[in-house]
Short mmCIF file of C-alpha atoms and ligand atoms in Angstrom, two decimals:
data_model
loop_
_atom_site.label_atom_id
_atom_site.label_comp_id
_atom_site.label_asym_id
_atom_site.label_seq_id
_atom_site.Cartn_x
_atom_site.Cartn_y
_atom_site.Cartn_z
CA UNK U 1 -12.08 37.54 2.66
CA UNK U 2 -12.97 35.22 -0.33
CA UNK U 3 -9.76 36.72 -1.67
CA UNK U 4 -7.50 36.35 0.81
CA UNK U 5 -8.72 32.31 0.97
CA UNK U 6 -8.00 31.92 -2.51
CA UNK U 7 -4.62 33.68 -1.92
CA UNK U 8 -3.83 31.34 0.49
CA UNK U 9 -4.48 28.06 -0.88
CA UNK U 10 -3.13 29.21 -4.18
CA UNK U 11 0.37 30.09 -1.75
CA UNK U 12 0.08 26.38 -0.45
CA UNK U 13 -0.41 24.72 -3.70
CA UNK U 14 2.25 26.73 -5.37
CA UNK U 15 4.56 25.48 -2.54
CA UNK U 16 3.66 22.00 -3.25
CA UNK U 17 4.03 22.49 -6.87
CA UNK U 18 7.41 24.33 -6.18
CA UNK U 19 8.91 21.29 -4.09
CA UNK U 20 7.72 19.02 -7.16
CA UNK U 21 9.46 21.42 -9.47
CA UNK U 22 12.86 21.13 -8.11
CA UNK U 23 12.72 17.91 -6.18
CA UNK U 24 14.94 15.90 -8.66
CA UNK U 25 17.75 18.72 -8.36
CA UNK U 26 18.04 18.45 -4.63
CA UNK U 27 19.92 15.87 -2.51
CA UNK U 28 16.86 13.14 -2.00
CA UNK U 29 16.97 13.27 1.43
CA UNK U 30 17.92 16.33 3.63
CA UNK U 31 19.17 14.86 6.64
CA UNK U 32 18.35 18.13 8.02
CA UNK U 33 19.01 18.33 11.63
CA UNK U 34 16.54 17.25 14.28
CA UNK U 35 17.26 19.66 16.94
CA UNK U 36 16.78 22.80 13.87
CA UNK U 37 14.02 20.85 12.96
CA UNK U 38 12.03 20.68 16.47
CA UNK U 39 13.38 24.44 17.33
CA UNK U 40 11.79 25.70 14.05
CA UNK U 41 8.81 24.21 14.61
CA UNK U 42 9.06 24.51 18.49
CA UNK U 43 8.17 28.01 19.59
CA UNK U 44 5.36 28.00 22.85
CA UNK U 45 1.98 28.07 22.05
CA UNK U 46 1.02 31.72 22.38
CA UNK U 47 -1.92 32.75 23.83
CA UNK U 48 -3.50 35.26 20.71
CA UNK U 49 -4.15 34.57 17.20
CA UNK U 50 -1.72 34.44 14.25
CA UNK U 51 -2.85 35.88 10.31
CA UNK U 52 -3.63 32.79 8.19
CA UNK U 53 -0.41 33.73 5.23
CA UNK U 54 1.99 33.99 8.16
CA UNK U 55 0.73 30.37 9.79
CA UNK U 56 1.51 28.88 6.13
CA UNK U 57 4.83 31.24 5.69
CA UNK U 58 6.14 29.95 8.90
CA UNK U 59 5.33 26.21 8.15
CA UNK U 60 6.74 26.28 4.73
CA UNK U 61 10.08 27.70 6.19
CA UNK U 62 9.75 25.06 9.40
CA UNK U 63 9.33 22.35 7.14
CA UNK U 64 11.17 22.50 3.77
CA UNK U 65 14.61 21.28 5.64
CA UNK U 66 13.13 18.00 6.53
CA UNK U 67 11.30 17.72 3.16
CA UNK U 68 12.38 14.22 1.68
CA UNK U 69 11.94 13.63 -1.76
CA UNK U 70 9.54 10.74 -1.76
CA UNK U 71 7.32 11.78 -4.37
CA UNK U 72 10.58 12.57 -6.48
CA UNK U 73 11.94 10.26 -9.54
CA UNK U 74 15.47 8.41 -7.61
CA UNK U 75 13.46 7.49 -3.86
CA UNK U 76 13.66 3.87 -3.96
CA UNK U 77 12.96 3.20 -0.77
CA UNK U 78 10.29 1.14 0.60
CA UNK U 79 7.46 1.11 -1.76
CA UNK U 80 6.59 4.63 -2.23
CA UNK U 81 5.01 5.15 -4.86
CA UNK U 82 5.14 8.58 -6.57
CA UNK U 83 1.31 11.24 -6.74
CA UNK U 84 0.08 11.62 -9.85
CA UNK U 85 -0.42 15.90 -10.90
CA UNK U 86 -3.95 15.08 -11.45
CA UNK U 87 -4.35 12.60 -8.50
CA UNK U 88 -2.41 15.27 -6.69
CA UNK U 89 -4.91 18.26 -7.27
CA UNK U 90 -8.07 16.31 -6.41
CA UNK U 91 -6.23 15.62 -2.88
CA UNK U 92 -6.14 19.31 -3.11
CA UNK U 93 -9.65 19.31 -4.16
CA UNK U 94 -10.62 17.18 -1.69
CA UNK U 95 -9.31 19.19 1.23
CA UNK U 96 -10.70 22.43 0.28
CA UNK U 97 -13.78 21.05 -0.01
CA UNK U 98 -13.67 19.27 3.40
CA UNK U 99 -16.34 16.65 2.65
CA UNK U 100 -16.89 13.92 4.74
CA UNK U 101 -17.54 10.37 3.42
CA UNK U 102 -19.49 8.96 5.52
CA UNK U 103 -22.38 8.31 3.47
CA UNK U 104 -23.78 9.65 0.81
CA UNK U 105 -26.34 12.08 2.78
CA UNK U 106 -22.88 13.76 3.69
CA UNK U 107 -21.63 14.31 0.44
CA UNK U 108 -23.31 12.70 -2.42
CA UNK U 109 -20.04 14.04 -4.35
CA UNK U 110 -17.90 11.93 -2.28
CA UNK U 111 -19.97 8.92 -2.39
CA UNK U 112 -20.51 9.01 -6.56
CA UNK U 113 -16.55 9.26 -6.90
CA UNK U 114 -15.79 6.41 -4.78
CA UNK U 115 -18.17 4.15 -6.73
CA UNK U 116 -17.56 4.89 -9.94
CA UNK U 117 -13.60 4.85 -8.79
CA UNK U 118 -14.26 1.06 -6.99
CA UNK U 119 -16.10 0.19 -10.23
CA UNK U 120 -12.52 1.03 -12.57
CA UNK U 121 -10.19 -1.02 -9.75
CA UNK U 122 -12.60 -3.67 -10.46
CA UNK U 123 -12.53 -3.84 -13.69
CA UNK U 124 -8.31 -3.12 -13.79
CA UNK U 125 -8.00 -5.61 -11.64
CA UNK U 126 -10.28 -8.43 -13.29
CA UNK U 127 -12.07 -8.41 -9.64
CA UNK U 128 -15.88 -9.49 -9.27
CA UNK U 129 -18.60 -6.74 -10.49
CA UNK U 130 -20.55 -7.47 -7.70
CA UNK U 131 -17.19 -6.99 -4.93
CA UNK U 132 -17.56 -3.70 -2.67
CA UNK U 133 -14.76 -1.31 -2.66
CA UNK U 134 -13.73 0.16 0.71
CA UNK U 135 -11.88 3.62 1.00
CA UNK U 136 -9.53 3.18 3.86
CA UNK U 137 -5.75 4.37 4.77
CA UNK U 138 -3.95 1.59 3.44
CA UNK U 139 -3.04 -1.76 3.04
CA UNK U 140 -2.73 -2.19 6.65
CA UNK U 141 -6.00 -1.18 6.91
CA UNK U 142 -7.09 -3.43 4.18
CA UNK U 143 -5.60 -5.93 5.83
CA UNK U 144 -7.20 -5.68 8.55
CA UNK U 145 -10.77 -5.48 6.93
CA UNK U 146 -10.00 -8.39 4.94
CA UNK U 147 -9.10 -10.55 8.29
CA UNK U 148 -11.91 -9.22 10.08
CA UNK U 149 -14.49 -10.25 7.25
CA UNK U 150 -12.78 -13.50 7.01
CA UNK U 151 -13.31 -14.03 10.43
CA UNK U 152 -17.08 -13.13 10.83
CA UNK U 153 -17.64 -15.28 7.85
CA UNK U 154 -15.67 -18.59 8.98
CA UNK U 155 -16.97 -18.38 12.39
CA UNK U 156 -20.79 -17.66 11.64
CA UNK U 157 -20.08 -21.46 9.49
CA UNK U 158 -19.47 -22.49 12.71
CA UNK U 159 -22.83 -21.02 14.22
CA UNK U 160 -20.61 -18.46 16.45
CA UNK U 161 -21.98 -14.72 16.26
CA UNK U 162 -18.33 -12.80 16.91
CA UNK U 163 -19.94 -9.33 16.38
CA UNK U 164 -21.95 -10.31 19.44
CA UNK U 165 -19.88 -12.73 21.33
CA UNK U 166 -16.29 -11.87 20.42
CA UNK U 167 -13.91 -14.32 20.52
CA UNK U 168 -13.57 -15.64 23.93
CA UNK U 169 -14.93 -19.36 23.71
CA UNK U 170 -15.24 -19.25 20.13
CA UNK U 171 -13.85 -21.88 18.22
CA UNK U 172 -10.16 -21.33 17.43
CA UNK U 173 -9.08 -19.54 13.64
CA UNK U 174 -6.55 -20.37 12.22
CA UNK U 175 -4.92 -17.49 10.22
CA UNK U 176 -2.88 -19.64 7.22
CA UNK U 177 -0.33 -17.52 5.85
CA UNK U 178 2.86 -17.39 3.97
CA UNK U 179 5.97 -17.20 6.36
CA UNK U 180 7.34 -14.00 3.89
CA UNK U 181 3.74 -12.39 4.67
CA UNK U 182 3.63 -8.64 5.79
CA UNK U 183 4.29 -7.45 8.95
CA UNK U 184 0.58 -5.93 8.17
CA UNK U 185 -0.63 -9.32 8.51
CA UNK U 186 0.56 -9.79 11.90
CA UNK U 187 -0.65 -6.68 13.19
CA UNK U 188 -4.14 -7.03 11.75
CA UNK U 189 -3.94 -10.83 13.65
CA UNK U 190 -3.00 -9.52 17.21
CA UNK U 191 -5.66 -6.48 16.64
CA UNK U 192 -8.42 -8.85 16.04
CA UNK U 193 -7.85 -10.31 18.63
CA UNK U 194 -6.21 -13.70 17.03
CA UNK U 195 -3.50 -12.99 18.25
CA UNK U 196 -0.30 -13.80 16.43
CA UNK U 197 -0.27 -17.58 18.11
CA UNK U 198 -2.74 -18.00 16.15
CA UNK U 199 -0.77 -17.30 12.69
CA UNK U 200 0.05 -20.47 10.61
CA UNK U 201 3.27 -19.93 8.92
CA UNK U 202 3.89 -21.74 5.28
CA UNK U 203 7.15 -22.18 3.93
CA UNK U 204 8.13 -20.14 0.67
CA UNK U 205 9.91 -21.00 -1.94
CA UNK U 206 12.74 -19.79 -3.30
CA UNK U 207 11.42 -16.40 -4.17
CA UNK U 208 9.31 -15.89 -1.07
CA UNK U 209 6.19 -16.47 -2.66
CA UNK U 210 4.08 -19.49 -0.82
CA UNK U 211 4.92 -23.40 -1.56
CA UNK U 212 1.53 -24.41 -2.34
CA UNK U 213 2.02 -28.31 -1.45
CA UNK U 214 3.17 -26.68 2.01
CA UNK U 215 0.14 -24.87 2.01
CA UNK U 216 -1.82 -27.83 1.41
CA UNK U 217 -0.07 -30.15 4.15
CA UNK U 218 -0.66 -26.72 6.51
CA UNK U 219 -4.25 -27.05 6.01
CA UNK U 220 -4.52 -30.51 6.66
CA UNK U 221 -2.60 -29.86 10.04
CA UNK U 222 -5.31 -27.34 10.88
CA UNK U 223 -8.07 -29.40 9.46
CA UNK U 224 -11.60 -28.75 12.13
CA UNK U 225 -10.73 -25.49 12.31
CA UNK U 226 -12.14 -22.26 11.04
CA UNK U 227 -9.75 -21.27 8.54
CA UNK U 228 -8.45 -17.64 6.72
CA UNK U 229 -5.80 -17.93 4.20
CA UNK U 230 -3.81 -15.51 3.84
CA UNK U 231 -2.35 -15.01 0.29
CA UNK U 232 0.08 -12.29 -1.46
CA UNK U 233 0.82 -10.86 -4.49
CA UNK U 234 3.99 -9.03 -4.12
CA UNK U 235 6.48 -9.39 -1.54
CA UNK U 236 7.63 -6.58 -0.29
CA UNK U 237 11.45 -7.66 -0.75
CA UNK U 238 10.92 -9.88 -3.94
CA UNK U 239 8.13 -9.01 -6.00
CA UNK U 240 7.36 -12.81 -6.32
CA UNK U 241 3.46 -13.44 -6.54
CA UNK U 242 1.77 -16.14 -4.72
CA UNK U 243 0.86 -19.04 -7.17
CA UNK U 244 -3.12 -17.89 -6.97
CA UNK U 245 -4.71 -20.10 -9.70
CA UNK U 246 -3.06 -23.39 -7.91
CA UNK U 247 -3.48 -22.27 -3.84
CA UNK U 248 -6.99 -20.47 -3.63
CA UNK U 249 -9.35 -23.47 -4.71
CA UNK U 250 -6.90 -25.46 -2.36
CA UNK U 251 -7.97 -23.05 0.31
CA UNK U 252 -11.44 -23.34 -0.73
CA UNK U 253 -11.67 -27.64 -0.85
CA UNK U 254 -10.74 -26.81 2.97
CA UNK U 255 -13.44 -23.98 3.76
CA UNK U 256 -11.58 -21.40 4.41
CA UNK U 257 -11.81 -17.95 3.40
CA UNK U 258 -8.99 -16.52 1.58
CA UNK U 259 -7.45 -13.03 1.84
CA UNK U 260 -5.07 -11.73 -0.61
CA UNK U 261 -2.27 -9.02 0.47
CA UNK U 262 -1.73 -7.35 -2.85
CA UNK U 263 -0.75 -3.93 -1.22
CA UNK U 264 1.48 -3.08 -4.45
CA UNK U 265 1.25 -6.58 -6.62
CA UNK U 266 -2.51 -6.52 -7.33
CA UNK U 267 -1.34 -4.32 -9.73
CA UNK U 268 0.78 -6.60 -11.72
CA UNK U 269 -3.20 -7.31 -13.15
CA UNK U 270 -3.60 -4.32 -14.95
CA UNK U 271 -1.06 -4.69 -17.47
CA UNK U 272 -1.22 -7.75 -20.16
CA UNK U 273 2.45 -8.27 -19.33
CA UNK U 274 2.40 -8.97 -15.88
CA UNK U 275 -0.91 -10.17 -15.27
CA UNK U 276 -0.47 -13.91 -15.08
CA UNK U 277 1.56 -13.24 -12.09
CA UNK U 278 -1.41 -12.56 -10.01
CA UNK U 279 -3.65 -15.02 -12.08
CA UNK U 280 -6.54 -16.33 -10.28
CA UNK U 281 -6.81 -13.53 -7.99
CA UNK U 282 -10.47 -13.49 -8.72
CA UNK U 283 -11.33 -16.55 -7.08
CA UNK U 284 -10.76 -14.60 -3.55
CA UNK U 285 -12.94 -13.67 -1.53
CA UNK U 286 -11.18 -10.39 0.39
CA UNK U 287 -8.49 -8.23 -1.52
CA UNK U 288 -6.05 -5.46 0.23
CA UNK U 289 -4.54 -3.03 -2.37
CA UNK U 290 -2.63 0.53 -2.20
CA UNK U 291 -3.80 3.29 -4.37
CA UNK U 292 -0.72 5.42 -2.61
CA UNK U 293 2.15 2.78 -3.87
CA UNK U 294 1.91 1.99 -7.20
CA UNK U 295 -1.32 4.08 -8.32
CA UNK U 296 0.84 7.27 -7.72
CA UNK U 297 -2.31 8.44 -5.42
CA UNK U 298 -0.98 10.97 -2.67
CA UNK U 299 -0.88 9.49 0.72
CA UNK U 300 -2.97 8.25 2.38
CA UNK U 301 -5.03 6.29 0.32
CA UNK U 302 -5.90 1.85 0.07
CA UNK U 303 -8.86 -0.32 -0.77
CA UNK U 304 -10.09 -2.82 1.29
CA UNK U 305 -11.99 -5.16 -1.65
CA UNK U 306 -14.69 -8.32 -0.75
CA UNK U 307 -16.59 -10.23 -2.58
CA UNK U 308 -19.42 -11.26 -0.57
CA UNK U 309 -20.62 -7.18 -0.16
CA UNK U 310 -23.04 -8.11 2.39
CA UNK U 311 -20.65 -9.88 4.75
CA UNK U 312 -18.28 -6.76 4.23
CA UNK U 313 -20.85 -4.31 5.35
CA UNK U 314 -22.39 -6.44 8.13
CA UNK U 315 -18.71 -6.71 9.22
CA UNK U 316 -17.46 -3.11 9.77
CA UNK U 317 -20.76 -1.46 9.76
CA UNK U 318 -21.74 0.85 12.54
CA UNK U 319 -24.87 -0.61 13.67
CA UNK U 320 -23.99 -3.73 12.41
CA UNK U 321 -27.24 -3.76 10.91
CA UNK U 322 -27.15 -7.04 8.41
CA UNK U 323 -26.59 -9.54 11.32
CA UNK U 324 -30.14 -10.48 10.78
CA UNK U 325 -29.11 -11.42 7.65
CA UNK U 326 -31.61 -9.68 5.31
CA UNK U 327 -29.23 -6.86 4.03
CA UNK U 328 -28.83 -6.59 0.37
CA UNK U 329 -25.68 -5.74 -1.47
CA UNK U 330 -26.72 -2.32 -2.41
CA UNK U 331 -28.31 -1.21 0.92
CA UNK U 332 -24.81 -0.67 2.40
CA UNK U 333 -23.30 3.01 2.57
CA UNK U 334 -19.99 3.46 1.86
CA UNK U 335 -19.10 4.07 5.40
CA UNK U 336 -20.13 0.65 6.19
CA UNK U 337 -16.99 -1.04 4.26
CA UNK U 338 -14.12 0.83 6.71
CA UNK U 339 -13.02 1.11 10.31
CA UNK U 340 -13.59 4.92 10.27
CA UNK U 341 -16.48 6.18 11.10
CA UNK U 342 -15.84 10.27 9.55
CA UNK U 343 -13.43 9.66 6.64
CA UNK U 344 -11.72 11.98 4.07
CA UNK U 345 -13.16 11.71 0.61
CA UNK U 346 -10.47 9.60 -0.80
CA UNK U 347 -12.10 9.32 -3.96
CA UNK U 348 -11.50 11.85 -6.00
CA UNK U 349 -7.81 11.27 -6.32
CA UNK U 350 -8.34 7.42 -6.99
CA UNK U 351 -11.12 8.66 -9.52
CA UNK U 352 -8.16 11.36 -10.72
CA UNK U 353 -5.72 9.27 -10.92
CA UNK U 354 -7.68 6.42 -13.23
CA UNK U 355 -8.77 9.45 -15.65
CA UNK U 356 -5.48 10.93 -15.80
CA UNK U 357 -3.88 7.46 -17.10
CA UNK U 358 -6.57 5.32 -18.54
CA UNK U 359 -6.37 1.48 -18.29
CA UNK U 360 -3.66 1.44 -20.80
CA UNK U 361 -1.56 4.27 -18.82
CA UNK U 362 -2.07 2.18 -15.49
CA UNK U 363 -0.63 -1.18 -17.88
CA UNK U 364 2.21 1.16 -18.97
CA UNK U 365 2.88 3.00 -15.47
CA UNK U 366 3.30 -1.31 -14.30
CA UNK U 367 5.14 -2.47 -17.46
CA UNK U 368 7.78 1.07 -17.45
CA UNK U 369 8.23 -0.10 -13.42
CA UNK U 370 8.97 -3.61 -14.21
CA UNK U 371 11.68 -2.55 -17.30
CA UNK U 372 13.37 0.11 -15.21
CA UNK U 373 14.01 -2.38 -12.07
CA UNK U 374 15.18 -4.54 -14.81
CA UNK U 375 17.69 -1.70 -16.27
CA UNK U 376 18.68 -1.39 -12.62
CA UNK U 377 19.58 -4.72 -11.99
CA UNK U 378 21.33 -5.13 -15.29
CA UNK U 379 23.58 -1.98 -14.59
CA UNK U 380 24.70 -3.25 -11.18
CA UNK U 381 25.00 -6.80 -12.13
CA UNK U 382 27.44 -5.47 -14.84
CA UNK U 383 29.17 -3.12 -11.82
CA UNK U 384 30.14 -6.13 -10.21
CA UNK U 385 26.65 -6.27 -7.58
CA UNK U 386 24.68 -9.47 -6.57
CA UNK U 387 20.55 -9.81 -7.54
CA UNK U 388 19.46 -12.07 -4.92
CA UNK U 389 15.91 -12.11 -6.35
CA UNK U 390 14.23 -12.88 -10.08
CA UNK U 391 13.25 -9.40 -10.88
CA UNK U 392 9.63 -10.44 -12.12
CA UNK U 393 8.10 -6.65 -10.74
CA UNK U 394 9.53 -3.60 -9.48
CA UNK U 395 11.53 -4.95 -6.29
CA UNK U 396 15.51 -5.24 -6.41
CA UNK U 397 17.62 -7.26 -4.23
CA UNK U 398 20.99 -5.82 -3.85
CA UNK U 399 24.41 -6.89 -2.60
CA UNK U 400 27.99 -5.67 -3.68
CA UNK U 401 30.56 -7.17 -1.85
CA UNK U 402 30.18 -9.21 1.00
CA UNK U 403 26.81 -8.42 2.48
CA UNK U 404 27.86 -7.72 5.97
CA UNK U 405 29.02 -4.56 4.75
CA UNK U 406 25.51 -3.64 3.05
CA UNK U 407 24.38 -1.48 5.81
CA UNK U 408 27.84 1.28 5.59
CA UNK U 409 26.86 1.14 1.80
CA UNK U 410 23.47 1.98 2.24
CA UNK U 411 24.61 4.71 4.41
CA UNK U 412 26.64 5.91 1.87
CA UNK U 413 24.54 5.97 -0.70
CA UNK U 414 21.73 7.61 1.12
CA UNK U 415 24.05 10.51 1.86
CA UNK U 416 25.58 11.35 -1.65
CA UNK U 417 21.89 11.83 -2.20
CA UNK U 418 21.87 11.08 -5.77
CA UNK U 419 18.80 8.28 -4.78
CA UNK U 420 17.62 6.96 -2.02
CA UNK U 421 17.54 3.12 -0.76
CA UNK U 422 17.19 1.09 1.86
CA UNK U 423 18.10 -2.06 3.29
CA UNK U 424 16.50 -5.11 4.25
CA UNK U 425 17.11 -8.14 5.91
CA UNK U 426 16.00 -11.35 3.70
CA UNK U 427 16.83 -15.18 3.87
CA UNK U 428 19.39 -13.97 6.54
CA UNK U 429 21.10 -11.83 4.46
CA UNK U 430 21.42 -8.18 5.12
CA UNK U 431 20.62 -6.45 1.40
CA UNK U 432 19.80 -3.43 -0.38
CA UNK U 433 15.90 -3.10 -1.66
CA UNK U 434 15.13 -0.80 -5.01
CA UNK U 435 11.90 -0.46 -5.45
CA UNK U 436 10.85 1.11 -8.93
CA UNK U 437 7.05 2.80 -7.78
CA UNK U 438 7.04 6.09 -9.46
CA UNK U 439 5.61 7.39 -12.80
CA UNK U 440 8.25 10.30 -12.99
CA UNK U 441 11.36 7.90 -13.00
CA UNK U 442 13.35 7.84 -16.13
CA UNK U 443 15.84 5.82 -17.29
CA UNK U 444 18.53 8.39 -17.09
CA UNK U 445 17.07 8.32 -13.29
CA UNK U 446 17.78 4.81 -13.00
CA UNK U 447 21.49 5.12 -14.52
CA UNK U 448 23.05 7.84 -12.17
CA UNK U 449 21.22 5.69 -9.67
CA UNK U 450 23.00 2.63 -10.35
CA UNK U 451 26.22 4.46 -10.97
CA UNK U 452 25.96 6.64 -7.26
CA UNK U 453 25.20 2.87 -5.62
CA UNK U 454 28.40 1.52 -6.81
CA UNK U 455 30.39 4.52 -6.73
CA UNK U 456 29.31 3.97 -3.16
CA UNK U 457 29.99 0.98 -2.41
CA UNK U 458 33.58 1.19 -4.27
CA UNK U 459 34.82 3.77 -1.43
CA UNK U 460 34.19 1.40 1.29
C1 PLP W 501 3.25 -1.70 1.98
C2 PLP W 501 2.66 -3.04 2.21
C3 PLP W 501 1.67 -3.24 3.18
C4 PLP W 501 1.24 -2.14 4.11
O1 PLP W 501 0.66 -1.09 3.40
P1 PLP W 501 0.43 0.35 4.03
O2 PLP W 501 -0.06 1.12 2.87
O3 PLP W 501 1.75 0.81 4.54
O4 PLP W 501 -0.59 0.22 5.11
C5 PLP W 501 1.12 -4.49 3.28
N1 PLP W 501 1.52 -5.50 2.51
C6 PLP W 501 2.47 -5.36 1.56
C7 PLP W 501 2.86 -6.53 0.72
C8 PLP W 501 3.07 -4.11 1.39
O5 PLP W 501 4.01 -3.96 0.44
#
């Protein structure tokens, strides 16, 4: 029996490794077809059993047609980040093991990784000693955390108890934000029951990142209100950075709590080269951040950051057990920091993944990102293409020709296959995004990139 388990994962890992192994020699994206798809995968449920190696033999032949190539070098597409090999087997790891992270009593193992993982983002990331690190699903989640923190905090300065009175006759919060935030953001607002009337856009600049004097006439607008700012570093369709050091202690003269969306950009702190981008971040109080983007951690896998510990665990804990106030820091189990209550062990990969590269490999994995979106723009500016944006991280804003056409080209360039990219609509302009997010890309990866997007967009 032992044997035949051991068989099997082995099978399923060598599958994984297999698709991996030959990803960058396939077509990125299959476009296999739907109805094959659904049939293969659509016999009725039978009533009897079926042996363990045929379940996995029949998923592995259901599923490799609609395989993308996400975690291959030329996927460009959102920001997807690649998974590291060791990052990659701890997942593994982590699975067949099953723990639960609850708490520590469920799996000390669990709990030690995720602490001593937290305690390296920290310290990458220039981030408080004393902030607590929350294992969650993503940024959205982050998000989410972050805004529900900031809320608890701002409205308990207001003597109003949400966790026991909710919102209805509380004072109104205003949620400050750039008008280029993340859809996250928005979601997050109408979850917590803000709603999205309540969201406060600020104009951007020219490169989508947040006009701080805007910000600063926004918060006088708002001024006798509970406040949570919003900030990013990284928009999704730029790269551009939120001016930190200036906005946050603007923020702060007006009370409010400030949460910073740094999904992929919080990054941009780990490497010497990019780090005054997000400078200041420190000064916030809540951070969101991706370990599945840019970390090249499988999915799913963010961090949902504070720096007031004790308001983060008397925020999302179960029993909501520090609303008397008396909780210390360290009294909080991990499962306090995140909306789940059972929760996959998420930190072995981010714990992987940190060993694997080292702070100097996380610095390079940033800095090679940041040069090959460079490389790329340079090869289509010189092919006759439009940047829109200043390619100060790994996003690319792409136009050749006039950009009403942009959506045939992506089309065509997602089915020759050589990369995949999509588009995006920014400043009213319809454009193609490149987003540089994975350790495996080369440069050679970036040149028959650039050279299938305009041979693309040439046939139009
Ligand atoms: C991707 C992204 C998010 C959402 O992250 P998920 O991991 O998809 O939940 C939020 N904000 C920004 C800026 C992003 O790039």
């Amino acid at each position: 029996m032992d044997t035949d388990l051991e068989k099997l994962f082995t099978r399923a890992a060598a599958e994984g490794a297999r698709h991996r192994a030959t990803v960058a020699d396939r077509p990125v994206h299959p476009y296999a077809d739907p109805v094959a798809l659904a049939q293969a995968f659509g016999p009725p449920l039978q009533a009897g059993p079926t042996e363990p190696a045929q379940v996995v033999d029949e998923l592995v032949a259901a599923a490799t047609p609609g395989l993308v190539g996400t975690v291959g070098p030329r996927y460009f597409g959102f920001v997807i980040g690649g998974s590291s090999p060791a990052a990659t087997a701890a997942d593994l790891l982590a699975t067949g093991w099953d723990q639960c992270a609850y708490n520590e009593a469920l799996s000390p193992a669990a709990g030690a990784a995720e602490r001593a993982a937290g305690s390296w983002v920290r310290q990458l990331l220039g981030l408080p000693a004393t902030a607590s690190v929350g294992f969650v699903t993503g940024a959205q989640a982050a998000n989410t955390v972050g805004l529900a923190v900031g809320r608890q905090g701002v409205l308990a300065d207001v003597y109003w108890d949400v966790a026991r009175d909710g919102l209805f006759g509380a004072p109104r919060v205003a949620i400050v934000a750039g008008a280029e935030r993340h859809a996250t953001i928005d979601r997050a607002a109408r979850l917590l029951g803000f709603g999205t009337a309540s969201v406060v856009p600020v104009e951007c600049g020219t490169q989508g990142a947040i006009d701080v004097g805007e910000l600063a006439r926004t918060l006088e607008a708002v001024a006798g209100r509970p406040v949570v700012v919003c900030l990013q570093a990284g928009n999704v369709n730029t790269g551009a950075c939120d001016d930190l050091r200036s906005a946050i202690p603007i923020a702060r003269e007006h009370g409010a709590f400030v949460h910073v969306d740094g999904a992929f950009g919080l990054w941009a702190a780990a490497s010497p080269r990019t780090a005054h981008l997000v400078d200041g971040l420190d000064l916030a109080d809540s951070w969101g951040v991706d370990a599945h983007k840019w970390l090249n951690v499988p999915y799913d896998c963010g961090l949902a950051i504070c720096a007031d510990a004790a308001l983060h665990a008397s925020t999302m804990s179960y029993a909501a057990a520090y609303l008397t106030g008396s909780g210390a820091a360290t009294d909080f189990v991990l499962g306090d920091l995140t909306p789940e209550s059972s929760r996959r062990a998420r930190g072995f990969a981010v714990w992987a993944a940190l060993r694997e590269l080292g702070s100097d490999g996380v610095a390079d994995l940033v800095d090679r990102s940041c040069a090959l979106a460079q490389r790329m723009a340079g090869r289509l500016r010189a092919g006759g293409a439009t940047i829109h944006n200043d390619v100060v991280l790994n996003q690319v804003l792409v136009s050749i020709g006039d950009p009403a056409d942009t959506d045939a080209v992506i089309e065509r360039v997602q089915r020759d296959g050589t990369c995949w990219v999509g588009g995006t609509t920014w400043r009213g302009l319809r454009l193609i995004r490149v987003s540089v997010s994975n350790a495996t890309t080369t440069e050679a990866d970036i040149d028959a990139s650039a050279d299938a997007i305009l041979a693309s967009a040439s046939q139009g």
